[in-house]
mmCIF file of C-alpha atoms and ligand atoms in Angstrom:
data_model
loop_
_atom_site.group_PDB
_atom_site.id
_atom_site.type_symbol
_atom_site.label_atom_id
_atom_site.label_comp_id
_atom_site.label_asym_id
_atom_site.label_seq_id
_atom_site.Cartn_x
_atom_site.Cartn_y
_atom_site.Cartn_z
ATOM 1 C CA UNK A 82 -65.349 25.981 -178.408
ATOM 2 C CA UNK A 83 -63.064 27.942 -179.765
ATOM 3 C CA UNK A 84 -63.621 31.898 -179.594
ATOM 4 C CA UNK A 85 -62.174 34.563 -182.086
ATOM 5 C CA UNK A 86 -60.794 36.802 -179.062
ATOM 6 C CA UNK A 87 -57.084 36.702 -179.038
ATOM 7 C CA UNK A 88 -56.102 36.295 -183.028
ATOM 8 C CA UNK A 89 -57.612 32.184 -183.142
ATOM 9 C CA UNK A 90 -58.774 32.480 -187.005
ATOM 10 C CA UNK A 91 -61.556 29.923 -187.785
ATOM 11 C CA UNK A 92 -63.571 28.211 -189.834
ATOM 12 C CA UNK A 93 -67.084 27.023 -188.362
ATOM 13 C CA UNK A 94 -68.836 24.859 -190.205
ATOM 14 C CA UNK A 95 -72.381 24.088 -189.546
ATOM 15 C CA UNK A 96 -75.748 23.002 -191.071
ATOM 16 C CA UNK A 97 -79.747 24.099 -190.585
ATOM 17 C CA UNK A 98 -81.065 21.163 -188.886
ATOM 18 C CA UNK A 99 -84.379 19.923 -191.283
ATOM 19 C CA UNK A 100 -83.255 22.123 -194.236
ATOM 20 C CA UNK A 101 -80.903 21.217 -196.959
ATOM 21 C CA UNK A 102 -78.718 24.570 -196.057
ATOM 22 C CA UNK A 103 -75.014 23.978 -195.004
ATOM 23 C CA UNK A 104 -72.786 26.642 -194.521
ATOM 24 C CA UNK A 105 -69.093 28.131 -192.870
ATOM 25 C CA UNK A 106 -68.870 30.862 -191.104
ATOM 26 C CA UNK A 107 -65.156 32.406 -190.842
ATOM 27 C CA UNK A 108 -63.059 34.491 -189.056
ATOM 28 C CA UNK A 109 -59.205 35.858 -189.492
ATOM 29 C CA UNK A 110 -58.131 38.724 -187.788
ATOM 30 C CA UNK A 111 -54.744 37.838 -187.529
ATOM 31 C CA UNK A 112 -54.286 36.098 -191.247
ATOM 32 C CA UNK A 113 -56.177 39.008 -192.949
ATOM 33 C CA UNK A 114 -53.248 41.228 -190.415
ATOM 34 C CA UNK A 115 -50.572 39.319 -191.601
ATOM 35 C CA UNK A 116 -51.531 39.343 -195.233
ATOM 36 C CA UNK A 117 -52.198 42.834 -195.203
ATOM 37 C CA UNK A 118 -48.572 43.286 -194.087
ATOM 38 C CA UNK A 119 -46.358 41.602 -196.969
ATOM 39 C CA UNK A 120 -46.862 44.794 -198.879
ATOM 40 C CA UNK A 121 -47.794 48.339 -198.479
ATOM 41 C CA UNK A 122 -51.192 47.337 -200.195
ATOM 42 C CA UNK A 123 -53.203 50.837 -200.909
ATOM 43 C CA UNK A 124 -57.099 50.471 -199.427
ATOM 44 C CA UNK A 125 -58.860 49.238 -202.033
ATOM 45 C CA UNK A 126 -56.759 46.251 -202.120
ATOM 46 C CA UNK A 127 -56.611 45.373 -198.319
ATOM 47 C CA UNK A 128 -60.435 45.287 -198.554
ATOM 48 C CA UNK A 129 -60.669 43.351 -201.617
ATOM 49 C CA UNK A 130 -57.608 41.125 -201.056
ATOM 50 C CA UNK A 131 -58.912 40.520 -196.766
ATOM 51 C CA UNK A 132 -62.867 39.957 -198.822
ATOM 52 C CA UNK A 133 -60.704 37.536 -201.273
ATOM 53 C CA UNK A 134 -58.935 35.561 -198.228
ATOM 54 C CA UNK A 135 -62.159 35.220 -196.380
ATOM 55 C CA UNK A 136 -64.123 33.543 -199.632
ATOM 56 C CA UNK A 137 -61.434 31.722 -200.882
ATOM 57 C CA UNK A 138 -61.777 30.046 -197.556
ATOM 58 C CA UNK A 139 -65.163 29.021 -197.030
ATOM 59 C CA UNK A 140 -65.140 27.574 -200.352
ATOM 60 C CA UNK A 141 -61.846 25.994 -199.611
ATOM 61 C CA UNK A 142 -64.089 24.658 -196.909
ATOM 62 C CA UNK A 143 -66.613 22.947 -199.614
ATOM 63 C CA UNK A 144 -64.350 21.247 -201.677
ATOM 64 C CA UNK A 145 -62.907 18.073 -201.921
ATOM 65 C CA UNK A 146 -59.004 18.552 -202.582
ATOM 66 C CA UNK A 147 -55.827 18.359 -202.214
ATOM 67 C CA UNK A 148 -52.526 21.099 -202.645
ATOM 68 C CA UNK A 149 -54.328 24.508 -202.734
ATOM 69 C CA UNK A 150 -57.527 26.142 -204.301
ATOM 70 C CA UNK A 151 -55.950 29.925 -206.253
ATOM 71 C CA UNK A 152 -58.113 32.411 -207.132
ATOM 72 C CA UNK A 153 -56.592 34.566 -209.351
ATOM 73 C CA UNK A 154 -57.516 38.075 -210.840
ATOM 74 C CA UNK A 155 -56.099 38.626 -214.500
ATOM 75 C CA UNK A 156 -56.879 41.930 -215.477
ATOM 76 C CA UNK A 157 -55.397 45.014 -217.627
ATOM 77 C CA UNK A 158 -56.368 47.740 -215.268
ATOM 78 C CA UNK A 159 -54.304 49.922 -212.626
ATOM 79 C CA UNK A 160 -54.479 46.370 -210.731
ATOM 80 C CA UNK A 161 -52.882 43.498 -212.985
ATOM 81 C CA UNK A 162 -53.004 40.715 -210.931
ATOM 82 C CA UNK A 163 -54.248 39.687 -207.727
ATOM 83 C CA UNK A 164 -53.398 36.268 -205.966
ATOM 84 C CA UNK A 165 -54.826 34.439 -203.359
ATOM 85 C CA UNK A 166 -54.432 31.347 -202.371
ATOM 86 C CA UNK A 167 -55.241 29.055 -199.410
ATOM 87 C CA UNK A 168 -54.307 24.780 -199.059
ATOM 88 C CA UNK A 169 -56.007 21.951 -198.136
ATOM 89 C CA UNK A 170 -55.485 22.667 -194.766
ATOM 90 C CA UNK A 171 -56.725 26.519 -194.418
ATOM 91 C CA UNK A 172 -52.997 28.233 -194.643
ATOM 92 C CA UNK A 173 -53.455 31.360 -197.114
ATOM 93 C CA UNK A 174 -50.984 33.877 -198.871
ATOM 94 C CA UNK A 175 -51.665 36.314 -201.096
ATOM 95 C CA UNK A 176 -50.347 38.877 -203.927
ATOM 96 C CA UNK A 177 -50.997 41.590 -206.029
ATOM 97 C CA UNK A 178 -49.690 43.653 -208.638
ATOM 98 C CA UNK A 179 -50.895 46.912 -209.270
ATOM 99 C CA UNK A 180 -49.934 50.702 -210.245
ATOM 100 C CA UNK A 181 -49.678 52.817 -207.637
ATOM 101 C CA UNK A 182 -51.260 56.243 -209.472
ATOM 102 C CA UNK A 183 -54.238 54.424 -210.834
ATOM 103 C CA UNK A 184 -55.680 52.353 -207.989
ATOM 104 C CA UNK A 185 -54.905 55.495 -205.767
ATOM 105 C CA UNK A 186 -57.251 57.486 -208.143
ATOM 106 C CA UNK A 187 -60.143 55.110 -208.290
ATOM 107 C CA UNK A 188 -60.523 55.554 -204.369
ATOM 108 C CA UNK A 189 -60.606 53.468 -201.500
ATOM 109 C CA UNK A 190 -64.878 51.813 -202.218
ATOM 110 C CA UNK A 191 -63.525 51.075 -206.104
ATOM 111 C CA UNK A 192 -64.345 47.005 -206.889
ATOM 112 C CA UNK A 193 -63.146 43.760 -207.600
ATOM 113 C CA UNK A 194 -64.365 44.791 -211.108
ATOM 114 C CA UNK A 195 -62.793 48.720 -211.254
ATOM 115 C CA UNK A 196 -59.366 47.696 -209.821
ATOM 116 C CA UNK A 197 -59.074 44.772 -213.486
ATOM 117 C CA UNK A 198 -60.107 47.966 -215.308
ATOM 118 C CA UNK A 199 -63.636 47.524 -215.971
ATOM 119 C CA UNK A 200 -65.643 43.478 -216.252
ATOM 120 C CA UNK A 201 -64.378 43.589 -219.973
ATOM 121 C CA UNK A 202 -60.441 43.783 -219.418
ATOM 122 C CA UNK A 203 -60.959 41.505 -216.473
ATOM 123 C CA UNK A 204 -61.423 37.560 -215.487
ATOM 124 C CA UNK A 205 -61.670 36.044 -211.996
ATOM 125 C CA UNK A 206 -59.586 32.111 -212.226
ATOM 126 C CA UNK A 207 -60.365 29.477 -210.155
ATOM 127 C CA UNK A 208 -58.271 27.027 -210.503
ATOM 128 C CA UNK A 209 -57.621 23.947 -208.088
ATOM 129 C CA UNK A 210 -54.068 22.762 -208.117
ATOM 130 C CA UNK A 211 -53.253 18.854 -206.791
ATOM 131 C CA UNK A 212 -49.672 20.077 -206.531
ATOM 132 C CA UNK A 213 -48.733 16.981 -208.569
ATOM 133 C CA UNK A 214 -51.292 14.400 -206.884
ATOM 134 C CA UNK A 215 -53.623 14.634 -209.949
ATOM 135 C CA UNK A 216 -55.143 16.826 -213.001
ATOM 136 C CA UNK A 217 -55.649 21.017 -212.056
ATOM 137 C CA UNK A 218 -59.180 22.065 -212.700
ATOM 138 C CA UNK A 219 -59.612 25.658 -214.014
ATOM 139 C CA UNK A 220 -63.361 27.258 -213.294
ATOM 140 C CA UNK A 221 -63.543 31.193 -214.693
ATOM 141 C CA UNK A 222 -65.652 34.180 -214.125
ATOM 142 C CA UNK A 223 -66.653 37.154 -215.474
ATOM 143 C CA UNK A 224 -67.202 40.431 -213.499
ATOM 144 C CA UNK A 225 -70.041 41.479 -214.013
ATOM 145 C CA UNK A 226 -71.168 41.140 -210.058
ATOM 146 C CA UNK A 227 -70.160 44.642 -208.307
ATOM 147 C CA UNK A 228 -68.837 42.590 -205.348
ATOM 148 C CA UNK A 229 -66.259 40.562 -203.831
ATOM 149 C CA UNK A 230 -69.328 37.814 -202.408
ATOM 150 C CA UNK A 231 -71.076 38.369 -205.559
ATOM 151 C CA UNK A 232 -68.679 37.135 -208.089
ATOM 152 C CA UNK A 233 -68.260 34.355 -205.471
ATOM 153 C CA UNK A 234 -72.262 33.536 -205.463
ATOM 154 C CA UNK A 235 -72.533 33.750 -209.279
ATOM 155 C CA UNK A 236 -69.003 31.227 -209.445
ATOM 156 C CA UNK A 237 -71.068 28.600 -207.463
ATOM 157 C CA UNK A 238 -74.564 29.682 -208.588
ATOM 158 C CA UNK A 239 -72.969 27.809 -212.820
ATOM 159 C CA UNK A 240 -69.797 25.755 -211.570
ATOM 160 C CA UNK A 241 -71.558 23.981 -208.634
ATOM 161 C CA UNK A 242 -75.434 24.286 -209.261
ATOM 162 C CA UNK A 243 -75.616 25.001 -205.392
ATOM 163 C CA UNK A 244 -78.243 28.308 -204.633
ATOM 164 C CA UNK A 245 -75.691 30.017 -202.307
ATOM 165 C CA UNK A 246 -75.225 33.217 -200.855
ATOM 166 C CA UNK A 247 -72.059 34.316 -199.136
ATOM 167 C CA UNK A 248 -71.145 38.123 -197.018
ATOM 168 C CA UNK A 249 -68.317 39.324 -196.453
ATOM 169 C CA UNK A 250 -66.860 42.156 -194.092
ATOM 170 C CA UNK A 251 -63.445 43.480 -193.506
ATOM 171 C CA UNK A 252 -62.068 45.812 -192.095
ATOM 172 C CA UNK A 253 -58.891 47.137 -190.535
ATOM 173 C CA UNK A 254 -58.579 44.689 -187.998
ATOM 174 C CA UNK A 255 -59.831 41.490 -190.051
ATOM 175 C CA UNK A 256 -62.110 40.052 -192.382
ATOM 176 C CA UNK A 257 -64.498 37.571 -192.034
ATOM 177 C CA UNK A 258 -67.695 36.009 -194.054
ATOM 178 C CA UNK A 259 -70.696 33.723 -194.284
ATOM 179 C CA UNK A 260 -71.468 31.589 -196.584
ATOM 180 C CA UNK A 261 -74.782 28.916 -196.510
ATOM 181 C CA UNK A 262 -75.113 27.068 -199.075
ATOM 182 C CA UNK A 263 -78.866 24.978 -200.677
ATOM 183 C CA UNK A 264 -78.213 20.965 -200.681
ATOM 184 C CA UNK A 265 -79.067 19.181 -203.451
ATOM 185 C CA UNK A 266 -82.802 16.937 -203.219
ATOM 186 C CA UNK A 267 -83.708 19.795 -200.858
ATOM 187 C CA UNK A 268 -87.585 19.398 -202.171
ATOM 188 C CA UNK A 269 -90.255 22.425 -201.331
ATOM 189 C CA UNK A 270 -90.482 21.726 -198.070
ATOM 190 C CA UNK A 271 -87.337 22.985 -197.385
ATOM 191 C CA UNK A 272 -88.415 26.447 -200.051
ATOM 192 C CA UNK A 273 -89.056 28.337 -196.824
ATOM 193 C CA UNK A 274 -86.330 27.149 -194.533
ATOM 194 C CA UNK A 275 -83.952 28.745 -197.429
ATOM 195 C CA UNK A 276 -85.614 32.206 -197.874
ATOM 196 C CA UNK A 277 -85.751 32.514 -194.647
ATOM 197 C CA UNK A 278 -82.055 31.784 -194.132
ATOM 198 C CA UNK A 279 -81.274 33.698 -197.442
ATOM 199 C CA UNK A 280 -82.898 36.578 -195.481
ATOM 200 C CA UNK A 281 -81.110 36.204 -192.886
ATOM 201 C CA UNK A 282 -77.366 35.903 -194.880
ATOM 202 C CA UNK A 283 -78.612 39.346 -197.082
ATOM 203 C CA UNK A 284 -79.784 41.074 -193.528
ATOM 204 C CA UNK A 285 -75.848 40.039 -191.875
ATOM 205 C CA UNK A 286 -74.166 43.786 -190.863
ATOM 206 C CA UNK A 287 -70.247 43.604 -191.663
ATOM 207 C CA UNK A 288 -69.816 44.146 -187.749
ATOM 208 C CA UNK A 289 -71.909 41.261 -186.499
ATOM 209 C CA UNK A 290 -70.162 39.736 -188.767
ATOM 210 C CA UNK A 291 -66.114 41.333 -187.638
ATOM 211 C CA UNK A 292 -67.534 40.901 -184.079
ATOM 212 C CA UNK A 293 -65.201 39.158 -181.649
ATOM 213 C CA UNK A 294 -66.690 36.477 -179.966
ATOM 214 C CA UNK A 295 -67.185 32.434 -180.309
ATOM 215 C CA UNK A 296 -68.200 31.636 -183.596
ATOM 216 C CA UNK A 297 -71.213 29.568 -182.272
ATOM 217 C CA UNK A 298 -72.816 32.952 -180.603
ATOM 218 C CA UNK A 299 -72.239 35.199 -183.776
ATOM 219 C CA UNK A 300 -73.680 31.866 -185.913
ATOM 220 C CA UNK A 301 -76.706 31.848 -183.998
ATOM 221 C CA UNK A 302 -77.451 35.529 -183.965
ATOM 222 C CA UNK A 303 -77.193 35.092 -187.491
ATOM 223 C CA UNK A 304 -79.961 32.433 -187.638
ATOM 224 C CA UNK A 305 -82.524 33.346 -184.783
ATOM 225 C CA UNK A 306 -85.257 31.516 -186.098
ATOM 226 C CA UNK A 307 -83.413 28.276 -187.625
ATOM 227 C CA UNK A 308 -81.875 25.074 -185.620
ATOM 228 C CA UNK A 309 -78.750 24.874 -185.856
ATOM 229 C CA UNK A 310 -75.936 22.320 -185.431
ATOM 230 C CA UNK A 311 -71.922 23.302 -185.315
ATOM 231 C CA UNK A 312 -69.284 21.581 -186.048
ATOM 232 C CA UNK A 313 -65.944 21.625 -184.826
ATOM 233 C CA UNK A 314 -63.631 25.339 -186.172
ATOM 234 C CA UNK A 315 -60.836 24.546 -187.646
ATOM 235 C CA UNK A 316 -57.661 26.693 -187.564
ATOM 236 C CA UNK A 317 -56.752 29.016 -190.308
ATOM 237 C CA UNK A 318 -53.965 30.452 -191.312
ATOM 238 C CA UNK A 319 -50.954 32.743 -192.539
ATOM 239 C CA UNK A 320 -49.118 30.904 -194.606
ATOM 240 C CA UNK A 321 -46.504 30.890 -197.026
ATOM 241 C CA UNK A 322 -44.996 28.612 -199.078
ATOM 242 C CA UNK A 323 -42.044 29.778 -199.730
ATOM 243 C CA UNK A 324 -38.449 28.176 -198.579
ATOM 244 C CA UNK A 325 -35.251 28.712 -199.176
ATOM 245 C CA UNK A 326 -34.509 24.845 -200.317
ATOM 246 C CA UNK A 327 -37.930 26.336 -203.213
ATOM 247 C CA UNK A 328 -35.197 29.485 -204.265
ATOM 248 C CA UNK A 329 -31.749 27.047 -205.001
ATOM 249 C CA UNK A 330 -34.306 25.136 -207.047
ATOM 250 C CA UNK A 331 -35.496 27.953 -209.252
ATOM 251 C CA UNK A 332 -31.638 29.230 -209.148
ATOM 252 C CA UNK A 333 -31.049 25.790 -210.394
ATOM 253 C CA UNK A 334 -32.612 26.515 -213.616
ATOM 254 C CA UNK A 335 -31.857 29.615 -214.051
ATOM 255 C CA UNK A 336 -28.404 28.466 -214.751
ATOM 256 C CA UNK A 337 -25.521 28.885 -214.418
ATOM 257 C CA UNK A 338 -25.145 32.242 -216.741
ATOM 258 C CA UNK A 339 -27.936 33.829 -215.210
ATOM 259 C CA UNK A 340 -26.304 33.727 -211.659
ATOM 260 C CA UNK A 341 -23.405 34.843 -212.532
ATOM 261 C CA UNK A 342 -24.771 37.986 -214.156
ATOM 262 C CA UNK A 343 -26.354 38.331 -211.851
ATOM 263 C CA UNK A 344 -23.481 38.196 -209.036
ATOM 264 C CA UNK A 345 -21.522 40.710 -212.002
ATOM 265 C CA UNK A 346 -24.615 42.935 -211.287
ATOM 266 C CA UNK A 347 -24.858 42.894 -207.335
ATOM 267 C CA UNK A 348 -21.886 41.053 -205.708
ATOM 268 C CA UNK A 349 -24.649 38.600 -204.117
ATOM 269 C CA UNK A 350 -27.330 36.289 -205.182
ATOM 270 C CA UNK A 351 -30.929 37.702 -203.315
ATOM 271 C CA UNK A 352 -34.031 36.209 -203.940
ATOM 272 C CA UNK A 353 -37.411 37.981 -202.852
ATOM 273 C CA UNK A 354 -40.304 36.156 -202.393
ATOM 274 C CA UNK A 355 -43.712 37.418 -203.907
ATOM 275 C CA UNK A 356 -46.581 36.521 -201.810
ATOM 276 C CA UNK A 357 -44.572 37.041 -198.316
ATOM 277 C CA UNK A 358 -41.342 39.729 -198.847
ATOM 278 C CA UNK A 359 -39.271 37.076 -196.884
ATOM 279 C CA UNK A 360 -35.868 37.573 -198.442
ATOM 280 C CA UNK A 361 -33.130 34.895 -199.695
ATOM 281 C CA UNK A 362 -30.100 35.731 -199.647
ATOM 282 C CA UNK A 363 -26.966 33.562 -201.235
ATOM 283 C CA UNK A 364 -22.922 34.364 -200.459
ATOM 284 C CA UNK A 365 -22.366 33.890 -204.489
ATOM 285 C CA UNK A 366 -20.026 30.441 -203.120
ATOM 286 C CA UNK A 367 -22.881 29.532 -202.184
ATOM 287 C CA UNK A 368 -24.859 30.252 -204.966
ATOM 288 C CA UNK A 369 -21.858 28.889 -207.054
ATOM 289 C CA UNK A 370 -22.106 25.591 -205.727
ATOM 290 C CA UNK A 371 -25.741 25.026 -206.888
ATOM 291 C CA UNK A 372 -23.282 24.240 -210.223
ATOM 292 C CA UNK A 373 -20.698 22.484 -209.105
ATOM 293 C CA UNK A 374 -21.927 18.994 -208.921
ATOM 294 C CA UNK A 375 -23.826 19.757 -212.467
ATOM 295 C CA UNK A 376 -21.442 18.259 -215.814
HETATM 296 ZN ZN1 ZN B 78 -43.196 33.840 -199.006
#
């Protein structure tokens, strides 16, 4: 049994016995804090990003994929871009581009649609990027529901044809989420179980979701009337895939003329990761050496 205490972030899958229902619970106190520490996000954006990180890990756990699951908000409102990326091994990272004044003006309780400038001004794009190991899959969600959980539920109902219930909770000390799905092939006898499970999820308090303690305890507390089988938890963590090698590759693509222009302007070459804010600095001779072997 793994506990959430001590910052051990984990995703725990479960099934409701004798009912065609599967689910997963995720708690990411340390991951959410690490993701949010990368940029000075305003409060509304902090909450939405933390919720999306929990949602992304839950979605990733329901899919068979390699590479990354990327949830991206594209809009023309106060938040122009928001990206949450979850690897197949549940490493999470995120970034956003926002207008500080306009985002602040919306207040701390702004919804994702409001941050995007309204339902007609933005869309949520879900991408499965196998990173070269196959074709890219994309799904698009209109920003019709106010909450992140509502948007993801709608996506699951339309794209996967699975009735799903999702609750998300975010606070300064972390984020958590619980997803249940009615499996295909479930019959009429499972209707009552699904109704009970869906009602239990709808009634979950954010504080109960964010409670520290073993996932098994939180799942049992959520479904007191069900016989739930809980699987071994999987680790979730903050992880950025940026590296010095990637920066060097990007500079090679930019070309010698571009790199010389940067050196002329600032004396060295510096690249900052837009996800984790890590800075990569190259001395002029190091940057020029990238092109020394090229003809
Ligand atoms: Zn990075």
